[in-house]
PDB file of C-alpha atoms in Angstrom:
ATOM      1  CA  UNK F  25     137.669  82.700  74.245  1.00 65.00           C
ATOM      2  CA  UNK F  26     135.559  81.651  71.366  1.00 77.00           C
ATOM      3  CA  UNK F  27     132.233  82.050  71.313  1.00 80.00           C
ATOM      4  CA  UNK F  28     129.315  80.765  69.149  1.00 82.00           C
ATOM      5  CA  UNK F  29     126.853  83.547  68.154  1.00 80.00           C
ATOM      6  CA  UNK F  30     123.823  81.701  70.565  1.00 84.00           C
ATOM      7  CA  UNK F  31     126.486  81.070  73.554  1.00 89.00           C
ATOM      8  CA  UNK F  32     127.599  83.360  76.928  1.00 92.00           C
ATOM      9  CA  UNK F  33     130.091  83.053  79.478  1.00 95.00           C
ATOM     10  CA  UNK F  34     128.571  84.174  82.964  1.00 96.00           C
ATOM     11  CA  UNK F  35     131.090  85.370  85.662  1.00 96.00           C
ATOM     12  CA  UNK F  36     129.950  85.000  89.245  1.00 96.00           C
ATOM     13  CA  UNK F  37     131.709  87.720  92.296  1.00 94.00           C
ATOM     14  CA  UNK F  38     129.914  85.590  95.356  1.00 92.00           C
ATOM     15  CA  UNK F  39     130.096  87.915  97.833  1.00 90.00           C
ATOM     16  CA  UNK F  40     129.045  88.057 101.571  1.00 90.00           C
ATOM     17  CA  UNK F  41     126.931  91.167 101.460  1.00 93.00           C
ATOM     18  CA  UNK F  42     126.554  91.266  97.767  1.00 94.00           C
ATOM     19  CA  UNK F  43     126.639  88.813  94.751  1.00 95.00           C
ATOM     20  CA  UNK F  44     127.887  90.480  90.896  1.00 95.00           C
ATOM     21  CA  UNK F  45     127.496  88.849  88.030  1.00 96.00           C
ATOM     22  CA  UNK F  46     128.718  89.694  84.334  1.00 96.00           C
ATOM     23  CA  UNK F  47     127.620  87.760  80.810  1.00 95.00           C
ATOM     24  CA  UNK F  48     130.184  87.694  77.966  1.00 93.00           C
ATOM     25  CA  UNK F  49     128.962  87.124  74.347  1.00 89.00           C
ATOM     26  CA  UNK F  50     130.528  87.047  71.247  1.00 83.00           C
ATOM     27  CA  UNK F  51     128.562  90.174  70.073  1.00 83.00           C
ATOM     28  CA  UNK F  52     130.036  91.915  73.187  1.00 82.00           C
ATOM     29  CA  UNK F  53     133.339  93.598  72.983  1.00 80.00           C
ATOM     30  CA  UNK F  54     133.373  93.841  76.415  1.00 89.00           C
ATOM     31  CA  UNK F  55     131.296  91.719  79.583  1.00 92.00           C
ATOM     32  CA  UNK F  56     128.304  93.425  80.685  1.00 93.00           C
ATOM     33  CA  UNK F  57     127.107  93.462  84.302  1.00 95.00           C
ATOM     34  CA  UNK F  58     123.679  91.548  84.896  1.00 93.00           C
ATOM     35  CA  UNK F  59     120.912  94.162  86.105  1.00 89.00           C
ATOM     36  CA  UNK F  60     118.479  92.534  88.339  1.00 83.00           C
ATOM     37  CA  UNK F  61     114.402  93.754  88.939  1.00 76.00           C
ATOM     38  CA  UNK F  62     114.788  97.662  90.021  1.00 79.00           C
ATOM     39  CA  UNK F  63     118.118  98.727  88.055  1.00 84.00           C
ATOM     40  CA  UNK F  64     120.538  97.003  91.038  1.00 90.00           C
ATOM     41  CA  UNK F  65     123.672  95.490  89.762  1.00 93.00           C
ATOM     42  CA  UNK F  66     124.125  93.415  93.278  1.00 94.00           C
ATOM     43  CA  UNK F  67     122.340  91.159  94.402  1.00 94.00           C
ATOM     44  CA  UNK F  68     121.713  91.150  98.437  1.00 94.00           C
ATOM     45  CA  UNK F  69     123.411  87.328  99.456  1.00 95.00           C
ATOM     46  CA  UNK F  70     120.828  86.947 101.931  1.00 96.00           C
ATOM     47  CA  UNK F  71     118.060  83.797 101.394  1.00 97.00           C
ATOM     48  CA  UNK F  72     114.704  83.245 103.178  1.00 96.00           C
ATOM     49  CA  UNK F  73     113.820  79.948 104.094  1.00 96.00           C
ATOM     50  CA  UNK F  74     109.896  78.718 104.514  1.00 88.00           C
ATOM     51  CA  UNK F  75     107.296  80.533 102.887  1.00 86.00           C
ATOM     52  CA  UNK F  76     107.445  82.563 101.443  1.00 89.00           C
ATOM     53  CA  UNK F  77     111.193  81.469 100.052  1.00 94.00           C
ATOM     54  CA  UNK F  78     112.796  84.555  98.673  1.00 95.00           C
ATOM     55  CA  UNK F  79     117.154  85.396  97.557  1.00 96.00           C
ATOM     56  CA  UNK F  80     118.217  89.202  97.484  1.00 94.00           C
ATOM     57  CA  UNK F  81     116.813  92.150  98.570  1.00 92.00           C
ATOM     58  CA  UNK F  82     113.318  90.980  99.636  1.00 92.00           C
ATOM     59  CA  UNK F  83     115.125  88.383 102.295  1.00 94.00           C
ATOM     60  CA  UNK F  84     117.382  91.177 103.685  1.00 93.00           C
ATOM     61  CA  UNK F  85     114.014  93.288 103.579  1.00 92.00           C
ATOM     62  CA  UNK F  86     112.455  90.727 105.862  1.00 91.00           C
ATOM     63  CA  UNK F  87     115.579  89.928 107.823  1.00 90.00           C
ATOM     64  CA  UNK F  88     115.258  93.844 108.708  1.00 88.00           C
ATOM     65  CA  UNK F  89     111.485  93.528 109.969  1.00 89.00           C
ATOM     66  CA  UNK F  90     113.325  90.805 112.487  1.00 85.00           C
ATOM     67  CA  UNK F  91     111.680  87.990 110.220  1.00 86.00           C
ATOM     68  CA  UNK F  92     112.783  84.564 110.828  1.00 88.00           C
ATOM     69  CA  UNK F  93     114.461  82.018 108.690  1.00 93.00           C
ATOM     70  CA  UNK F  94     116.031  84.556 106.939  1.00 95.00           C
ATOM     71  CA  UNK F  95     120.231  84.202 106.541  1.00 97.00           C
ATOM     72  CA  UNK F  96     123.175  86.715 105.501  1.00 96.00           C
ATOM     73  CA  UNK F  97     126.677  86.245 105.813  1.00 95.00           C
ATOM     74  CA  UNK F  98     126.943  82.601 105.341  1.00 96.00           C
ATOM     75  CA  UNK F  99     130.308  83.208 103.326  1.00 94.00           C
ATOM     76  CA  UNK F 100     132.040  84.452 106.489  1.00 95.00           C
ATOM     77  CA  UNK F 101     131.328  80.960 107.773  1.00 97.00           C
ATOM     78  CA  UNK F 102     131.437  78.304 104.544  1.00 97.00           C
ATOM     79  CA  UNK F 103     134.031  75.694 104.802  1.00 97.00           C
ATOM     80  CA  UNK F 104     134.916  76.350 108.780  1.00 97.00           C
ATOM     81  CA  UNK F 105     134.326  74.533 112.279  1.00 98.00           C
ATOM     82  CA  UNK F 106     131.919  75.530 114.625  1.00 98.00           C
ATOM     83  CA  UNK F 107     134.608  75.885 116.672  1.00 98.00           C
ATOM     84  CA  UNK F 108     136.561  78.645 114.618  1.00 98.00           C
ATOM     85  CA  UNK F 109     136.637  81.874 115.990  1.00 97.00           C
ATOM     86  CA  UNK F 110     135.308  83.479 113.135  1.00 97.00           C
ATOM     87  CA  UNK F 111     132.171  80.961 113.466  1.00 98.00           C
ATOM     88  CA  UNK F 112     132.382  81.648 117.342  1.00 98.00           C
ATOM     89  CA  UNK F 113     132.198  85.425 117.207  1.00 97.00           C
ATOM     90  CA  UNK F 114     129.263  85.054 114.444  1.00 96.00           C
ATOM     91  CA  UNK F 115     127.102  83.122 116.935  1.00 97.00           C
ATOM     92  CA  UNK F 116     127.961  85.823 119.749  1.00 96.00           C
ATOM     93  CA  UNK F 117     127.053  88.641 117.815  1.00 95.00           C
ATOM     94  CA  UNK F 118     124.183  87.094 115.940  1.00 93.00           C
ATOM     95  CA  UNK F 119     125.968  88.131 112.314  1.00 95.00           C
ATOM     96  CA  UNK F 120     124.198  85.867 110.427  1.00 95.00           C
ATOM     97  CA  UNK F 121     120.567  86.204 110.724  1.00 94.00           C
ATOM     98  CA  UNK F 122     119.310  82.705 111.551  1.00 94.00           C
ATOM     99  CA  UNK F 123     120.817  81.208 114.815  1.00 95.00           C
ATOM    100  CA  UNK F 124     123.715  78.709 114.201  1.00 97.00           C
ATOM    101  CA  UNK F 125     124.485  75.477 116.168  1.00 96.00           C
ATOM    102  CA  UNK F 126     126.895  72.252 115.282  1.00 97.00           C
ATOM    103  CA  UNK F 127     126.222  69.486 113.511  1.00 97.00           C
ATOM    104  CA  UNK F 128     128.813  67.211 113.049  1.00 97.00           C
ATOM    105  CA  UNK F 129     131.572  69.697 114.384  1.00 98.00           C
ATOM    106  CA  UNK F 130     130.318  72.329 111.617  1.00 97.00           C
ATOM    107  CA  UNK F 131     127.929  75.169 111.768  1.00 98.00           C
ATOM    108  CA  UNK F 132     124.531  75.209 110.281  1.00 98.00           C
ATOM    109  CA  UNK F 133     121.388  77.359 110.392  1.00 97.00           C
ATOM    110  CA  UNK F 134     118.594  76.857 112.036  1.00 96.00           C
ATOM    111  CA  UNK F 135     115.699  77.880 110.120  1.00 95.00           C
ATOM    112  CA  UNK F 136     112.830  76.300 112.088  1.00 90.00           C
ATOM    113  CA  UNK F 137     112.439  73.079 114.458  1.00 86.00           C
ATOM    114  CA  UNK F 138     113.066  70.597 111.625  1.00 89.00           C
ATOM    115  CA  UNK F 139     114.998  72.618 109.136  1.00 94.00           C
ATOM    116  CA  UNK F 140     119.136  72.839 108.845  1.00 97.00           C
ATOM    117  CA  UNK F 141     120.544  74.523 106.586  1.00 97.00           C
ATOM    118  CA  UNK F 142     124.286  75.250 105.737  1.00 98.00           C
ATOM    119  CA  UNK F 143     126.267  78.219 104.622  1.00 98.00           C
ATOM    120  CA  UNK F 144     126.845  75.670 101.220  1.00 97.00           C
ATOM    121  CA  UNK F 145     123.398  75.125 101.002  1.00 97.00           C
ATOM    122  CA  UNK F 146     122.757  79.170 101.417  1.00 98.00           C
ATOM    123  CA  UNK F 147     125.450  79.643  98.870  1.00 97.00           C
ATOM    124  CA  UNK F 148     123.523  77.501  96.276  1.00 97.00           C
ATOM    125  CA  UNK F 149     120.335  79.289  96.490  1.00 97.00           C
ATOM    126  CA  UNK F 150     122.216  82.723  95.946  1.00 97.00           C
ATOM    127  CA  UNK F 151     124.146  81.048  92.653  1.00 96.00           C
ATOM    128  CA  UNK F 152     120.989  79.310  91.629  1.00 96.00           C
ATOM    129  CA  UNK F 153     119.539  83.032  91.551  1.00 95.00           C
ATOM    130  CA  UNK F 154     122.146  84.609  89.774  1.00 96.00           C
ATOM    131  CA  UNK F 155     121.921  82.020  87.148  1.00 95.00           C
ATOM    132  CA  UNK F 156     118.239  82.522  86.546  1.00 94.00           C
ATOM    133  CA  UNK F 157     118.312  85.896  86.501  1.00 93.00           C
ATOM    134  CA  UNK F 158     121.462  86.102  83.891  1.00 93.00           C
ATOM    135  CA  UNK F 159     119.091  83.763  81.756  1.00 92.00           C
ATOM    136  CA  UNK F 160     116.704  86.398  81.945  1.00 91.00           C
ATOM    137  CA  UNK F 161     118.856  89.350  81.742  1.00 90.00           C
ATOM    138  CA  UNK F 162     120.236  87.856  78.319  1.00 90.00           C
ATOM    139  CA  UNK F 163     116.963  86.711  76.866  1.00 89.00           C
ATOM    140  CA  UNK F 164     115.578  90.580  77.255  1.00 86.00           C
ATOM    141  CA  UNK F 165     118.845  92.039  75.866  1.00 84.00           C
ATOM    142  CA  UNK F 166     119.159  89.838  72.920  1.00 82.00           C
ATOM    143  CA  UNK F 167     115.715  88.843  72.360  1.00 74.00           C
ATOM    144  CA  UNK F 168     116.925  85.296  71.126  1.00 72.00           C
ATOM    145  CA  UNK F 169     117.617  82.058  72.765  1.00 79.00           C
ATOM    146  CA  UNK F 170     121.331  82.130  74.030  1.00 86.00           C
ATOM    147  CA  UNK F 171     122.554  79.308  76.301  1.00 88.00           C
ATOM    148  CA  UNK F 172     125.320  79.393  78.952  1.00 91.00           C
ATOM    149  CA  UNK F 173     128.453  77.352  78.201  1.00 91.00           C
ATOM    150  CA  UNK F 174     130.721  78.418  81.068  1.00 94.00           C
ATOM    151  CA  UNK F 175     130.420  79.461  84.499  1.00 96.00           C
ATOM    152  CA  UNK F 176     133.370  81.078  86.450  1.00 95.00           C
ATOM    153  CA  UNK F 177     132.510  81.728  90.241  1.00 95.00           C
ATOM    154  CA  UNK F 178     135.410  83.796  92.216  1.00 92.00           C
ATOM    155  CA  UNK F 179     136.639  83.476  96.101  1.00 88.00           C
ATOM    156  CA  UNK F 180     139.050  85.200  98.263  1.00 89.00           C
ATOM    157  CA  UNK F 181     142.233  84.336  98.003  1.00 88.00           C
ATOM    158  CA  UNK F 182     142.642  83.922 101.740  1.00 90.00           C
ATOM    159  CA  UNK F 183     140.142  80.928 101.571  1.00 92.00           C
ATOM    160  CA  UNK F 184     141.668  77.821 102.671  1.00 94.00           C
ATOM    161  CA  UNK F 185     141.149  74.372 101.106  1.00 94.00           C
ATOM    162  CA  UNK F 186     138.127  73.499 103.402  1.00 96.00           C
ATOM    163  CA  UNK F 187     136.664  76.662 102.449  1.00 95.00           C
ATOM    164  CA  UNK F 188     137.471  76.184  98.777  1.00 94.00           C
ATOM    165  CA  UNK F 189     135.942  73.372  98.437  1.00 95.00           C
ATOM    166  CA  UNK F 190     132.641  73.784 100.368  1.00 96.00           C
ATOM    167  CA  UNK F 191     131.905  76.601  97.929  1.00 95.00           C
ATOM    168  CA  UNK F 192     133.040  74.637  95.142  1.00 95.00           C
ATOM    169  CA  UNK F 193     130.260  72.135  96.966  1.00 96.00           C
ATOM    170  CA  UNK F 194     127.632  75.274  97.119  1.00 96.00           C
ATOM    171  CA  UNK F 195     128.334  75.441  92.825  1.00 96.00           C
ATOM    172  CA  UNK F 196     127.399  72.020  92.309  1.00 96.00           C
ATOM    173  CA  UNK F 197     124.382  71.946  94.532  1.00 97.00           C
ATOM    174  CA  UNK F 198     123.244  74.769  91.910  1.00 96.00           C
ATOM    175  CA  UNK F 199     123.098  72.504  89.795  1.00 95.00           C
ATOM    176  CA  UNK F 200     126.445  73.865  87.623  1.00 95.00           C
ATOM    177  CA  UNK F 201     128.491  70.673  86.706  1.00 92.00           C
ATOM    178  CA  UNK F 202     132.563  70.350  86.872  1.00 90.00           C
ATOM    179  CA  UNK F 203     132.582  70.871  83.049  1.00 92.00           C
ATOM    180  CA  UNK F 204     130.966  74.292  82.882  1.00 92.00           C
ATOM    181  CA  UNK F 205     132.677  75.589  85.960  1.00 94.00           C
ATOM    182  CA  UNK F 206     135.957  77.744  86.347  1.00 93.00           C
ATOM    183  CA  UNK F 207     136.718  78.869  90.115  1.00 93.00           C
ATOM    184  CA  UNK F 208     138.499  81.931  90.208  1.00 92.00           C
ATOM    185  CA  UNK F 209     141.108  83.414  93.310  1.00 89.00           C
ATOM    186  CA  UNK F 210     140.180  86.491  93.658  1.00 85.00           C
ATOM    187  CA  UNK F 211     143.284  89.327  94.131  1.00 77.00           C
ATOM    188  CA  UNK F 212     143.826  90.171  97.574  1.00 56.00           C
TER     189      UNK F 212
END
């Protein structure tokens, strides 16, 4: 890959406990994992709707104290019917935080009495995140104004098309367009 002296490449691991992200330069020899506020190289893929609105380890902090609005594990259930079993045995257990019902034969999160939310929606927020704090992460380590030319998010390789493309869906709600954007199978 060539890079210009003032460009990255940021690599995005979307996970459903945790989210990684690396930065590649071309002053790097190698990519570099983004650390986020307290040293963590994850960051929690949980997001707090309502106020206050808060992505990582704060959400799962309040998700903990039984707060609500707050959800985890929307990965397990991006791209699926409510119907699934996966989405099925989710709602039974309460896996995801929030409660989930169907809209329009899919699952969403109920935050409050007017707000839905879904597990593409959640999955923007976390991205969004990552990509803010990579901006950060570089501007501290390089003290100079770098810009990001190439995003490349990763998911299982089990995902099926309907998954695959509601997280593709999730990338583009973040605001990342088609150009920028690489989507990555992960190994199995």
């Amino acid at each position: 890959m060539n890079l210009q002296r003032n460009e990255y490449v940021l690599g995005i691991d979307l996970g459903l406990k945790n989210t990684c992200a690396a930065i590649m330069t071309s002053r790097t020899p190698a990519p570099i994992v983004v650390s986020y506020p307290g040293g963590s190289h994850f960051l929690k893929s949980c997001v707090q709707y309502g106020k206050p609105f808060n992505v990582g380890s704060l959400a799962y902090m309040h998700l903990t104290k039984g707060l609500p609005g707050v959800v985890k594990n929307s990965r397990r259930i991006i791209g699926r019917y409510y119907k699934d079993e996966v989405v099925q045995k989710c709602v039974k257990d309460h896996l995801c935080g929030a409660e989930i019902k169907e809209v329009n034969k899919k699952p969403v999160f109920v935050i409050d009495n007017t707000t839905l939310v879904s597990p593409s929606d959640v999955s923007s927020e976390i991205i969004k995140r990552v990509v803010e704090k990579a901006d950060e992460f570089v501007k501290r380590a390089y003290n100079d104004e770098m810009k990001c030319t190439k995003i490349a998010v990763t998911f299982p390789a089990y995902f099926d098309n309907y998954q695959r493309t509601a997280t593709l869906l999730a990338v583009e709600k973040a605001g990342i367009s088609k150009e920028r954007l690489t989507m990555i199978n992960e190994p199995t």
